[in-house]
JSON list of C-alpha atoms and ligand atoms in Angstrom, two decimals:
[
{"chain": "A", "resi": 1, "resn": "UNK", "atom": "CA", "xyz": [-26.85, -25.98, -13.86]},
{"chain": "A", "resi": 2, "resn": "UNK", "atom": "CA", "xyz": [-23.77, -27.65, -15.25]},
{"chain": "A", "resi": 3, "resn": "UNK", "atom": "CA", "xyz": [-21.88, -25.88, -12.15]},
{"chain": "A", "resi": 4, "resn": "UNK", "atom": "CA", "xyz": [-23.46, -28.46, -9.83]},
{"chain": "A", "resi": 5, "resn": "UNK", "atom": "CA", "xyz": [-21.90, -31.03, -11.93]},
{"chain": "A", "resi": 6, "resn": "UNK", "atom": "CA", "xyz": [-18.37, -30.04, -11.58]},
{"chain": "A", "resi": 7, "resn": "UNK", "atom": "CA", "xyz": [-16.16, -32.14, -9.18]},
{"chain": "A", "resi": 8, "resn": "UNK", "atom": "CA", "xyz": [-14.19, -30.35, -6.42]},
{"chain": "A", "resi": 9, "resn": "UNK", "atom": "CA", "xyz": [-10.81, -30.90, -8.44]},
{"chain": "A", "resi": 10, "resn": "UNK", "atom": "CA", "xyz": [-12.43, -29.18, -11.59]},
{"chain": "A", "resi": 11, "resn": "UNK", "atom": "CA", "xyz": [-13.63, -26.32, -9.62]},
{"chain": "A", "resi": 12, "resn": "UNK", "atom": "CA", "xyz": [-10.10, -25.89, -8.12]},
{"chain": "A", "resi": 13, "resn": "UNK", "atom": "CA", "xyz": [-8.62, -25.92, -11.66]},
{"chain": "A", "resi": 14, "resn": "UNK", "atom": "CA", "xyz": [-10.93, -23.39, -13.09]},
{"chain": "A", "resi": 15, "resn": "UNK", "atom": "CA", "xyz": [-10.36, -21.13, -9.92]},
{"chain": "A", "resi": 16, "resn": "UNK", "atom": "CA", "xyz": [-6.63, -21.34, -10.69]},
{"chain": "A", "resi": 17, "resn": "UNK", "atom": "CA", "xyz": [-7.26, -20.84, -14.35]},
{"chain": "A", "resi": 18, "resn": "UNK", "atom": "CA", "xyz": [-9.35, -17.77, -13.61]},
{"chain": "A", "resi": 19, "resn": "UNK", "atom": "CA", "xyz": [-6.60, -16.31, -11.33]},
{"chain": "A", "resi": 20, "resn": "UNK", "atom": "CA", "xyz": [-3.95, -16.63, -14.21]},
{"chain": "A", "resi": 21, "resn": "UNK", "atom": "CA", "xyz": [-6.55, -14.87, -16.46]},
{"chain": "A", "resi": 22, "resn": "UNK", "atom": "CA", "xyz": [-7.24, -12.24, -13.93]},
{"chain": "A", "resi": 23, "resn": "UNK", "atom": "CA", "xyz": [-3.49, -11.82, -13.25]},
{"chain": "A", "resi": 24, "resn": "UNK", "atom": "CA", "xyz": [-2.85, -11.54, -17.14]},
{"chain": "A", "resi": 25, "resn": "UNK", "atom": "CA", "xyz": [-0.53, -14.34, -16.95]},
{"chain": "A", "resi": 26, "resn": "UNK", "atom": "CA", "xyz": [-0.35, -17.04, -19.68]},
{"chain": "A", "resi": 27, "resn": "UNK", "atom": "CA", "xyz": [-2.98, -19.68, -19.27]},
{"chain": "A", "resi": 28, "resn": "UNK", "atom": "CA", "xyz": [-0.78, -22.67, -19.79]},
{"chain": "A", "resi": 29, "resn": "UNK", "atom": "CA", "xyz": [-0.69, -26.22, -18.26]},
{"chain": "A", "resi": 30, "resn": "UNK", "atom": "CA", "xyz": [2.72, -25.32, -16.93]},
{"chain": "A", "resi": 31, "resn": "UNK", "atom": "CA", "xyz": [1.66, -22.14, -15.30]},
{"chain": "A", "resi": 32, "resn": "UNK", "atom": "CA", "xyz": [-1.23, -24.11, -13.59]},
{"chain": "A", "resi": 33, "resn": "UNK", "atom": "CA", "xyz": [1.06, -26.79, -12.42]},
{"chain": "A", "resi": 34, "resn": "UNK", "atom": "CA", "xyz": [3.35, -24.20, -10.92]},
{"chain": "A", "resi": 35, "resn": "UNK", "atom": "CA", "xyz": [0.46, -22.09, -9.14]},
{"chain": "A", "resi": 36, "resn": "UNK", "atom": "CA", "xyz": [-1.05, -25.41, -7.83]},
{"chain": "A", "resi": 37, "resn": "UNK", "atom": "CA", "xyz": [2.13, -27.14, -7.18]},
{"chain": "A", "resi": 38, "resn": "UNK", "atom": "CA", "xyz": [0.81, -30.16, -8.88]},
{"chain": "A", "resi": 39, "resn": "UNK", "atom": "CA", "xyz": [2.79, -32.50, -11.28]},
{"chain": "A", "resi": 40, "resn": "UNK", "atom": "CA", "xyz": [2.56, -31.93, -14.90]},
{"chain": "A", "resi": 41, "resn": "UNK", "atom": "CA", "xyz": [0.95, -35.34, -15.68]},
{"chain": "A", "resi": 42, "resn": "UNK", "atom": "CA", "xyz": [-1.92, -34.71, -13.25]},
{"chain": "A", "resi": 43, "resn": "UNK", "atom": "CA", "xyz": [-2.51, -31.20, -14.66]},
{"chain": "A", "resi": 44, "resn": "UNK", "atom": "CA", "xyz": [-2.36, -32.43, -18.33]},
{"chain": "A", "resi": 45, "resn": "UNK", "atom": "CA", "xyz": [-5.04, -34.98, -17.46]},
{"chain": "A", "resi": 46, "resn": "UNK", "atom": "CA", "xyz": [-7.38, -32.41, -15.86]},
{"chain": "A", "resi": 47, "resn": "UNK", "atom": "CA", "xyz": [-6.70, -29.95, -18.52]},
{"chain": "A", "resi": 48, "resn": "UNK", "atom": "CA", "xyz": [-7.73, -32.57, -21.25]},
{"chain": "A", "resi": 49, "resn": "UNK", "atom": "CA", "xyz": [-10.92, -33.35, -19.16]},
{"chain": "A", "resi": 50, "resn": "UNK", "atom": "CA", "xyz": [-11.94, -29.63, -18.97]},
{"chain": "A", "resi": 51, "resn": "UNK", "atom": "CA", "xyz": [-11.54, -29.34, -22.47]},
{"chain": "A", "resi": 52, "resn": "UNK", "atom": "CA", "xyz": [-13.65, -32.44, -23.41]},
{"chain": "A", "resi": 53, "resn": "UNK", "atom": "CA", "xyz": [-16.24, -30.93, -21.18]},
{"chain": "A", "resi": 54, "resn": "UNK", "atom": "CA", "xyz": [-16.25, -27.76, -23.15]},
{"chain": "A", "resi": 55, "resn": "UNK", "atom": "CA", "xyz": [-15.09, -25.44, -20.26]},
{"chain": "A", "resi": 56, "resn": "UNK", "atom": "CA", "xyz": [-11.84, -24.55, -22.21]},
{"chain": "A", "resi": 57, "resn": "UNK", "atom": "CA", "xyz": [-10.29, -24.63, -25.35]},
{"chain": "A", "resi": 58, "resn": "UNK", "atom": "CA", "xyz": [-6.51, -24.97, -26.32]},
{"chain": "A", "resi": 59, "resn": "UNK", "atom": "CA", "xyz": [-5.10, -22.74, -29.16]},
{"chain": "A", "resi": 60, "resn": "UNK", "atom": "CA", "xyz": [-1.62, -22.40, -30.71]},
{"chain": "A", "resi": 61, "resn": "UNK", "atom": "CA", "xyz": [1.26, -22.78, -28.27]},
{"chain": "A", "resi": 62, "resn": "UNK", "atom": "CA", "xyz": [-1.09, -24.84, -26.14]},
{"chain": "A", "resi": 63, "resn": "UNK", "atom": "CA", "xyz": [-2.52, -21.46, -24.49]},
{"chain": "A", "resi": 64, "resn": "UNK", "atom": "CA", "xyz": [-5.87, -22.18, -22.80]},
{"chain": "A", "resi": 65, "resn": "UNK", "atom": "CA", "xyz": [-8.73, -20.00, -23.24]},
{"chain": "A", "resi": 66, "resn": "UNK", "atom": "CA", "xyz": [-12.10, -20.16, -21.53]},
{"chain": "A", "resi": 67, "resn": "UNK", "atom": "CA", "xyz": [-15.23, -21.01, -23.46]},
{"chain": "A", "resi": 68, "resn": "UNK", "atom": "CA", "xyz": [-17.97, -18.57, -22.95]},
{"chain": "A", "resi": 69, "resn": "UNK", "atom": "CA", "xyz": [-19.65, -20.83, -20.56]},
{"chain": "A", "resi": 70, "resn": "UNK", "atom": "CA", "xyz": [-16.30, -21.96, -18.87]},
{"chain": "A", "resi": 71, "resn": "UNK", "atom": "CA", "xyz": [-15.72, -18.40, -18.20]},
{"chain": "A", "resi": 72, "resn": "UNK", "atom": "CA", "xyz": [-18.99, -17.55, -16.68]},
{"chain": "A", "resi": 73, "resn": "UNK", "atom": "CA", "xyz": [-18.71, -20.89, -14.42]},
{"chain": "A", "resi": 74, "resn": "UNK", "atom": "CA", "xyz": [-15.27, -19.88, -13.43]},
{"chain": "A", "resi": 75, "resn": "UNK", "atom": "CA", "xyz": [-16.36, -16.45, -12.54]},
{"chain": "A", "resi": 76, "resn": "UNK", "atom": "CA", "xyz": [-18.97, -17.72, -10.51]},
{"chain": "A", "resi": 77, "resn": "UNK", "atom": "CA", "xyz": [-17.10, -19.94, -8.63]},
{"chain": "A", "resi": 78, "resn": "UNK", "atom": "CA", "xyz": [-14.47, -17.48, -7.95]},
{"chain": "A", "resi": 79, "resn": "UNK", "atom": "CA", "xyz": [-16.87, -14.94, -6.97]},
{"chain": "A", "resi": 80, "resn": "UNK", "atom": "CA", "xyz": [-18.54, -17.18, -4.43]},
{"chain": "A", "resi": 81, "resn": "UNK", "atom": "CA", "xyz": [-15.48, -18.62, -3.11]},
{"chain": "A", "resi": 82, "resn": "UNK", "atom": "CA", "xyz": [-14.10, -15.02, -2.30]},
{"chain": "A", "resi": 83, "resn": "UNK", "atom": "CA", "xyz": [-17.63, -13.91, -0.75]},
{"chain": "A", "resi": 84, "resn": "UNK", "atom": "CA", "xyz": [-17.89, -16.83, 1.57]},
{"chain": "A", "resi": 85, "resn": "UNK", "atom": "CA", "xyz": [-14.17, -16.54, 2.92]},
{"chain": "A", "resi": 86, "resn": "UNK", "atom": "CA", "xyz": [-15.07, -12.90, 3.60]},
{"chain": "A", "resi": 87, "resn": "UNK", "atom": "CA", "xyz": [-18.16, -14.04, 5.43]},
{"chain": "A", "resi": 88, "resn": "UNK", "atom": "CA", "xyz": [-16.41, -16.59, 7.41]},
{"chain": "A", "resi": 89, "resn": "UNK", "atom": "CA", "xyz": [-13.81, -14.15, 8.47]},
{"chain": "A", "resi": 90, "resn": "UNK", "atom": "CA", "xyz": [-15.95, -10.93, 9.08]},
{"chain": "A", "resi": 91, "resn": "UNK", "atom": "CA", "xyz": [-19.19, -12.35, 10.26]},
{"chain": "A", "resi": 92, "resn": "UNK", "atom": "CA", "xyz": [-18.34, -15.77, 11.82]},
{"chain": "A", "resi": 93, "resn": "UNK", "atom": "CA", "xyz": [-14.80, -14.56, 13.15]},
{"chain": "A", "resi": 94, "resn": "UNK", "atom": "CA", "xyz": [-12.94, -17.60, 11.44]},
{"chain": "A", "resi": 95, "resn": "UNK", "atom": "CA", "xyz": [-9.13, -16.57, 11.15]},
{"chain": "A", "resi": 96, "resn": "UNK", "atom": "CA", "xyz": [-8.17, -15.64, 7.60]},
{"chain": "A", "resi": 97, "resn": "UNK", "atom": "CA", "xyz": [-5.73, -18.52, 7.39]},
{"chain": "A", "resi": 98, "resn": "UNK", "atom": "CA", "xyz": [-8.23, -21.12, 7.98]},
{"chain": "A", "resi": 99, "resn": "UNK", "atom": "CA", "xyz": [-11.20, -20.21, 5.76]},
{"chain": "A", "resi": 100, "resn": "UNK", "atom": "CA", "xyz": [-9.85, -21.49, 1.98]},
{"chain": "A", "resi": 101, "resn": "UNK", "atom": "CA", "xyz": [-10.81, -25.06, 2.39]},
{"chain": "A", "resi": 102, "resn": "UNK", "atom": "CA", "xyz": [-13.83, -24.24, 4.46]},
{"chain": "A", "resi": 103, "resn": "UNK", "atom": "CA", "xyz": [-15.27, -21.86, 1.63]},
{"chain": "A", "resi": 104, "resn": "UNK", "atom": "CA", "xyz": [-14.49, -24.66, -0.89]},
{"chain": "A", "resi": 105, "resn": "UNK", "atom": "CA", "xyz": [-16.74, -27.02, 0.86]},
{"chain": "A", "resi": 106, "resn": "UNK", "atom": "CA", "xyz": [-19.49, -24.45, 1.35]},
{"chain": "A", "resi": 107, "resn": "UNK", "atom": "CA", "xyz": [-19.51, -23.17, -2.37]},
{"chain": "A", "resi": 108, "resn": "UNK", "atom": "CA", "xyz": [-21.77, -26.10, -3.47]},
{"chain": "A", "resi": 109, "resn": "UNK", "atom": "CA", "xyz": [-24.63, -25.25, -0.82]},
{"chain": "A", "resi": 110, "resn": "UNK", "atom": "CA", "xyz": [-24.73, -21.71, -2.03]},
{"chain": "A", "resi": 111, "resn": "UNK", "atom": "CA", "xyz": [-28.05, -20.56, -3.41]},
{"chain": "A", "resi": 112, "resn": "UNK", "atom": "CA", "xyz": [-28.74, -17.19, -4.91]},
{"chain": "A", "resi": 113, "resn": "UNK", "atom": "CA", "xyz": [-30.85, -16.13, -1.83]},
{"chain": "A", "resi": 114, "resn": "UNK", "atom": "CA", "xyz": [-27.96, -17.14, 0.49]},
{"chain": "A", "resi": 115, "resn": "UNK", "atom": "CA", "xyz": [-25.45, -15.31, -1.76]},
{"chain": "A", "resi": 116, "resn": "UNK", "atom": "CA", "xyz": [-27.60, -12.25, -1.47]},
{"chain": "A", "resi": 117, "resn": "UNK", "atom": "CA", "xyz": [-27.69, -12.42, 2.30]},
{"chain": "A", "resi": 118, "resn": "UNK", "atom": "CA", "xyz": [-24.13, -13.01, 2.59]},
{"chain": "A", "resi": 119, "resn": "UNK", "atom": "CA", "xyz": [-23.44, -9.87, 0.20]},
{"chain": "A", "resi": 120, "resn": "UNK", "atom": "CA", "xyz": [-25.44, -7.76, 2.53]},
{"chain": "A", "resi": 121, "resn": "UNK", "atom": "CA", "xyz": [-23.85, -9.23, 5.62]},
{"chain": "A", "resi": 122, "resn": "UNK", "atom": "CA", "xyz": [-20.22, -8.39, 4.54]},
{"chain": "A", "resi": 123, "resn": "UNK", "atom": "CA", "xyz": [-20.98, -4.74, 4.20]},
{"chain": "A", "resi": 124, "resn": "UNK", "atom": "CA", "xyz": [-18.58, -2.77, 2.17]},
{"chain": "A", "resi": 125, "resn": "UNK", "atom": "CA", "xyz": [-15.89, -5.23, 1.92]},
{"chain": "A", "resi": 126, "resn": "UNK", "atom": "CA", "xyz": [-14.59, -5.71, -1.75]},
{"chain": "A", "resi": 127, "resn": "UNK", "atom": "CA", "xyz": [-12.01, -8.29, -1.62]},
{"chain": "A", "resi": 128, "resn": "UNK", "atom": "CA", "xyz": [-11.54, -11.83, 0.01]},
{"chain": "A", "resi": 129, "resn": "UNK", "atom": "CA", "xyz": [-9.46, -11.86, 3.23]},
{"chain": "A", "resi": 130, "resn": "UNK", "atom": "CA", "xyz": [-6.34, -12.59, 1.08]},
{"chain": "A", "resi": 131, "resn": "UNK", "atom": "CA", "xyz": [-7.02, -9.43, -1.02]},
{"chain": "A", "resi": 132, "resn": "UNK", "atom": "CA", "xyz": [-8.57, -11.07, -4.22]},
{"chain": "A", "resi": 133, "resn": "UNK", "atom": "CA", "xyz": [-11.58, -8.81, -5.43]},
{"chain": "A", "resi": 134, "resn": "UNK", "atom": "CA", "xyz": [-15.03, -10.32, -5.11]},
{"chain": "A", "resi": 135, "resn": "UNK", "atom": "CA", "xyz": [-16.42, -8.34, -8.03]},
{"chain": "A", "resi": 136, "resn": "UNK", "atom": "CA", "xyz": [-15.00, -9.69, -11.10]},
{"chain": "A", "resi": 137, "resn": "UNK", "atom": "CA", "xyz": [-12.48, -7.25, -12.94]},
{"chain": "A", "resi": 138, "resn": "UNK", "atom": "CA", "xyz": [-11.70, -5.17, -9.93]},
{"chain": "A", "resi": 139, "resn": "UNK", "atom": "CA", "xyz": [-8.24, -6.46, -9.29]},
{"chain": "A", "resi": 140, "resn": "UNK", "atom": "CA", "xyz": [-5.84, -3.80, -8.28]},
{"chain": "A", "resi": 141, "resn": "UNK", "atom": "CA", "xyz": [-2.35, -3.94, -9.93]},
{"chain": "A", "resi": 142, "resn": "UNK", "atom": "CA", "xyz": [0.49, -4.71, -7.66]},
{"chain": "A", "resi": 143, "resn": "UNK", "atom": "CA", "xyz": [3.90, -5.93, -7.76]},
{"chain": "A", "resi": 144, "resn": "UNK", "atom": "CA", "xyz": [5.75, -8.77, -6.00]},
{"chain": "A", "resi": 145, "resn": "UNK", "atom": "CA", "xyz": [7.11, -7.64, -2.43]},
{"chain": "A", "resi": 146, "resn": "UNK", "atom": "CA", "xyz": [10.30, -9.46, -3.54]},
{"chain": "A", "resi": 147, "resn": "UNK", "atom": "CA", "xyz": [10.99, -6.96, -6.23]},
{"chain": "A", "resi": 148, "resn": "UNK", "atom": "CA", "xyz": [10.81, -3.78, -3.77]},
{"chain": "A", "resi": 149, "resn": "UNK", "atom": "CA", "xyz": [13.88, -2.02, -2.82]},
{"chain": "A", "resi": 150, "resn": "UNK", "atom": "CA", "xyz": [14.84, -1.12, 0.84]},
{"chain": "A", "resi": 151, "resn": "UNK", "atom": "CA", "xyz": [13.43, 1.97, 2.13]},
{"chain": "A", "resi": 152, "resn": "UNK", "atom": "CA", "xyz": [10.35, 1.76, 0.08]},
{"chain": "A", "resi": 153, "resn": "UNK", "atom": "CA", "xyz": [6.80, 2.37, 1.63]},
{"chain": "A", "resi": 154, "resn": "UNK", "atom": "CA", "xyz": [4.54, -0.48, 0.80]},
{"chain": "A", "resi": 155, "resn": "UNK", "atom": "CA", "xyz": [0.93, -1.71, 1.18]},
{"chain": "A", "resi": 156, "resn": "UNK", "atom": "CA", "xyz": [0.08, -5.33, 1.35]},
{"chain": "A", "resi": 157, "resn": "UNK", "atom": "CA", "xyz": [-2.55, -5.91, -1.58]},
{"chain": "A", "resi": 158, "resn": "UNK", "atom": "CA", "xyz": [-2.85, -9.66, -1.85]},
{"chain": "A", "resi": 159, "resn": "UNK", "atom": "CA", "xyz": [-1.55, -13.25, -1.23]},
{"chain": "A", "resi": 160, "resn": "UNK", "atom": "CA", "xyz": [-1.41, -14.50, -4.85]},
{"chain": "A", "resi": 161, "resn": "UNK", "atom": "CA", "xyz": [-1.32, -18.13, -3.39]},
{"chain": "A", "resi": 162, "resn": "UNK", "atom": "CA", "xyz": [-3.99, -19.20, -1.02]},
{"chain": "A", "resi": 163, "resn": "UNK", "atom": "CA", "xyz": [-2.38, -22.60, -0.14]},
{"chain": "A", "resi": 164, "resn": "UNK", "atom": "CA", "xyz": [-3.35, -23.02, 3.51]},
{"chain": "A", "resi": 165, "resn": "UNK", "atom": "CA", "xyz": [0.08, -23.62, 4.94]},
{"chain": "A", "resi": 166, "resn": "UNK", "atom": "CA", "xyz": [1.42, -20.58, 3.11]},
{"chain": "A", "resi": 167, "resn": "UNK", "atom": "CA", "xyz": [-1.35, -18.65, 4.67]},
{"chain": "A", "resi": 168, "resn": "UNK", "atom": "CA", "xyz": [-0.54, -19.96, 8.19]},
{"chain": "A", "resi": 169, "resn": "UNK", "atom": "CA", "xyz": [3.15, -18.78, 7.54]},
{"chain": "A", "resi": 170, "resn": "UNK", "atom": "CA", "xyz": [2.28, -15.25, 6.44]},
{"chain": "A", "resi": 171, "resn": "UNK", "atom": "CA", "xyz": [-0.19, -15.04, 9.38]},
{"chain": "A", "resi": 172, "resn": "UNK", "atom": "CA", "xyz": [2.41, -16.22, 11.99]},
{"chain": "A", "resi": 173, "resn": "UNK", "atom": "CA", "xyz": [5.12, -13.89, 10.17]},
{"chain": "A", "resi": 174, "resn": "UNK", "atom": "CA", "xyz": [2.72, -10.87, 11.05]},
{"chain": "A", "resi": 175, "resn": "UNK", "atom": "CA", "xyz": [1.52, -10.09, 7.31]},
{"chain": "A", "resi": 176, "resn": "UNK", "atom": "CA", "xyz": [-1.80, -9.12, 6.44]},
{"chain": "A", "resi": 177, "resn": "UNK", "atom": "CA", "xyz": [-3.58, -7.53, 3.50]},
{"chain": "A", "resi": 178, "resn": "UNK", "atom": "CA", "xyz": [-4.27, -3.83, 4.12]},
{"chain": "A", "resi": 179, "resn": "UNK", "atom": "CA", "xyz": [-1.09, -3.38, 6.43]},
{"chain": "A", "resi": 180, "resn": "UNK", "atom": "CA", "xyz": [1.23, -0.52, 5.35]},
{"chain": "A", "resi": 181, "resn": "UNK", "atom": "CA", "xyz": [4.93, -0.38, 6.26]},
{"chain": "A", "resi": 182, "resn": "UNK", "atom": "CA", "xyz": [8.35, -0.10, 5.14]},
{"chain": "A", "resi": 183, "resn": "UNK", "atom": "CA", "xyz": [10.95, -2.52, 3.45]},
{"chain": "A", "resi": 184, "resn": "UNK", "atom": "CA", "xyz": [13.53, -2.60, 6.23]},
{"chain": "A", "resi": 185, "resn": "UNK", "atom": "CA", "xyz": [15.64, -5.34, 4.48]},
{"chain": "A", "resi": 186, "resn": "UNK", "atom": "CA", "xyz": [15.70, -6.91, 1.16]},
{"chain": "A", "resi": 187, "resn": "UNK", "atom": "CA", "xyz": [18.15, -9.72, 1.53]},
{"chain": "A", "resi": 188, "resn": "UNK", "atom": "CA", "xyz": [18.84, -12.82, -0.62]},
{"chain": "A", "resi": 189, "resn": "UNK", "atom": "CA", "xyz": [17.38, -15.22, 1.85]},
{"chain": "A", "resi": 190, "resn": "UNK", "atom": "CA", "xyz": [14.77, -12.85, 3.63]},
{"chain": "A", "resi": 191, "resn": "UNK", "atom": "CA", "xyz": [12.65, -9.79, 3.39]},
{"chain": "A", "resi": 192, "resn": "UNK", "atom": "CA", "xyz": [12.08, -7.78, 6.52]},
{"chain": "A", "resi": 193, "resn": "UNK", "atom": "CA", "xyz": [9.04, -5.27, 6.69]},
{"chain": "A", "resi": 194, "resn": "UNK", "atom": "CA", "xyz": [8.63, -2.66, 9.29]},
{"chain": "A", "resi": 195, "resn": "UNK", "atom": "CA", "xyz": [4.90, -2.24, 10.22]},
{"chain": "A", "resi": 196, "resn": "UNK", "atom": "CA", "xyz": [5.20, 0.53, 12.72]},
{"chain": "A", "resi": 197, "resn": "UNK", "atom": "CA", "xyz": [7.67, -0.62, 15.34]},
{"chain": "A", "resi": 198, "resn": "UNK", "atom": "CA", "xyz": [6.71, -4.31, 14.64]},
{"chain": "A", "resi": 199, "resn": "UNK", "atom": "CA", "xyz": [9.11, -6.23, 12.26]},
{"chain": "A", "resi": 200, "resn": "UNK", "atom": "CA", "xyz": [7.86, -9.14, 10.03]},
{"chain": "A", "resi": 201, "resn": "UNK", "atom": "CA", "xyz": [10.15, -11.28, 8.10]},
{"chain": "A", "resi": 202, "resn": "UNK", "atom": "CA", "xyz": [9.37, -13.84, 5.19]},
{"chain": "A", "resi": 203, "resn": "UNK", "atom": "CA", "xyz": [11.56, -15.76, 2.87]},
{"chain": "A", "resi": 204, "resn": "UNK", "atom": "CA", "xyz": [12.32, -14.21, -0.40]},
{"chain": "A", "resi": 205, "resn": "UNK", "atom": "CA", "xyz": [10.41, -16.98, -2.19]},
{"chain": "A", "resi": 206, "resn": "UNK", "atom": "CA", "xyz": [7.19, -16.28, -0.15]},
{"chain": "A", "resi": 207, "resn": "UNK", "atom": "CA", "xyz": [7.73, -12.67, -0.91]},
{"chain": "A", "resi": 208, "resn": "UNK", "atom": "CA", "xyz": [7.41, -13.62, -4.62]},
{"chain": "A", "resi": 209, "resn": "UNK", "atom": "CA", "xyz": [3.85, -14.47, -3.88]},
{"chain": "A", "resi": 210, "resn": "UNK", "atom": "CA", "xyz": [2.88, -11.27, -1.73]},
{"chain": "A", "resi": 211, "resn": "UNK", "atom": "CA", "xyz": [1.53, -8.41, -4.12]},
{"chain": "A", "resi": 212, "resn": "UNK", "atom": "CA", "xyz": [2.06, -4.84, -2.79]},
{"chain": "A", "resi": 213, "resn": "UNK", "atom": "CA", "xyz": [1.84, -1.40, -4.03]},
{"chain": "A", "resi": 214, "resn": "UNK", "atom": "CA", "xyz": [5.07, 0.34, -3.33]},
{"chain": "A", "resi": 215, "resn": "UNK", "atom": "CA", "xyz": [6.58, 3.76, -3.42]},
{"chain": "A", "resi": 216, "resn": "UNK", "atom": "CA", "xyz": [8.86, 3.94, -5.09]},
{"chain": "A", "resi": 217, "resn": "UNK", "atom": "CA", "xyz": [7.76, 0.96, -7.16]},
{"chain": "A", "resi": 218, "resn": "UNK", "atom": "CA", "xyz": [9.87, -1.42, -9.15]},
{"chain": "A", "resi": 219, "resn": "UNK", "atom": "CA", "xyz": [8.68, -2.11, -12.73]},
{"chain": "A", "resi": 220, "resn": "UNK", "atom": "CA", "xyz": [5.49, -4.15, -12.87]},
{"chain": "A", "resi": 221, "resn": "UNK", "atom": "CA", "xyz": [5.73, -7.88, -12.80]},
{"chain": "A", "resi": 222, "resn": "UNK", "atom": "CA", "xyz": [3.22, -10.19, -11.79]},
{"chain": "A", "resi": 223, "resn": "UNK", "atom": "CA", "xyz": [3.98, -12.47, -8.83]},
{"chain": "A", "resi": 224, "resn": "UNK", "atom": "CA", "xyz": [3.76, -16.16, -9.86]},
{"chain": "A", "resi": 225, "resn": "UNK", "atom": "CA", "xyz": [4.21, -18.89, -7.05]},
{"chain": "A", "resi": 226, "resn": "UNK", "atom": "CA", "xyz": [6.79, -21.38, -8.37]},
{"chain": "A", "resi": 227, "resn": "UNK", "atom": "CA", "xyz": [8.65, -23.15, -5.80]},
{"chain": "A", "resi": 228, "resn": "UNK", "atom": "CA", "xyz": [7.95, -21.88, -2.26]},
{"chain": "A", "resi": 229, "resn": "UNK", "atom": "CA", "xyz": [10.65, -22.39, 0.14]},
{"chain": "A", "resi": 230, "resn": "UNK", "atom": "CA", "xyz": [9.55, -21.73, 3.69]},
{"chain": "A", "resi": 231, "resn": "UNK", "atom": "CA", "xyz": [12.71, -22.58, 5.77]},
{"chain": "A", "resi": 232, "resn": "UNK", "atom": "CA", "xyz": [13.60, -25.79, 4.74]},
{"chain": "A", "resi": 233, "resn": "UNK", "atom": "CA", "xyz": [10.15, -27.09, 3.68]},
{"chain": "A", "resi": 234, "resn": "UNK", "atom": "CA", "xyz": [8.45, -26.79, 0.54]},
{"chain": "A", "resi": 235, "resn": "UNK", "atom": "CA", "xyz": [4.67, -26.08, 0.28]},
{"chain": "A", "resi": 236, "resn": "UNK", "atom": "CA", "xyz": [1.92, -26.72, -2.14]},
{"chain": "A", "resi": 237, "resn": "UNK", "atom": "CA", "xyz": [-1.77, -26.70, -2.00]},
{"chain": "B", "resi": 1, "resn": "ZN", "atom": "ZN1", "xyz": [-9.06, -15.75, -0.51]}
]
């Protein structure tokens, strides 16, 4: 299988491209650079390589599309990655902010038999521990927490950016996919959510990357991680 020949870097790019595709965001090199927090030249080089290897094509306006085989590979990479993450949290008890890189390393070793066993082991879980659907196409629409008004009820759907530092930050702040709460404060710098009698605070830029369902809901807009500012630091992958 050609999948085995992909480098880690290529897999990471296909994963990000697949996420853009899933989120219905334009598949452009600029959006890949934003999502991965990589420099434009690095992204252009890799996009060129993926195109030469027939995983993607570029159309007018430099919009990227998957080739049929590229899409199949990306789907498989993404599905396995999310399944392994769920297995690591639910079956092995590894904290959800520590599984992303671990899953990336295990993907290579995954046989169809192991995949079957892992699927059976995770029971009825349908998403990775960060809220992304394991079954392709099952993404639930959400809005960025940053857009939600004060007083609205929310349910945390997904952390769109799975950079490990960002996940540590969200976990430390007390956020977790599936939690339900109320937006207590939506300030210029910070967003405060009351989960029961516990209050959790994150920066507005991080709240851009947290997808929620909300009632009342702001108009739909997909979260695109651009420059994440956590306190004074900037985070990337
Ligand atoms: Zn995940």
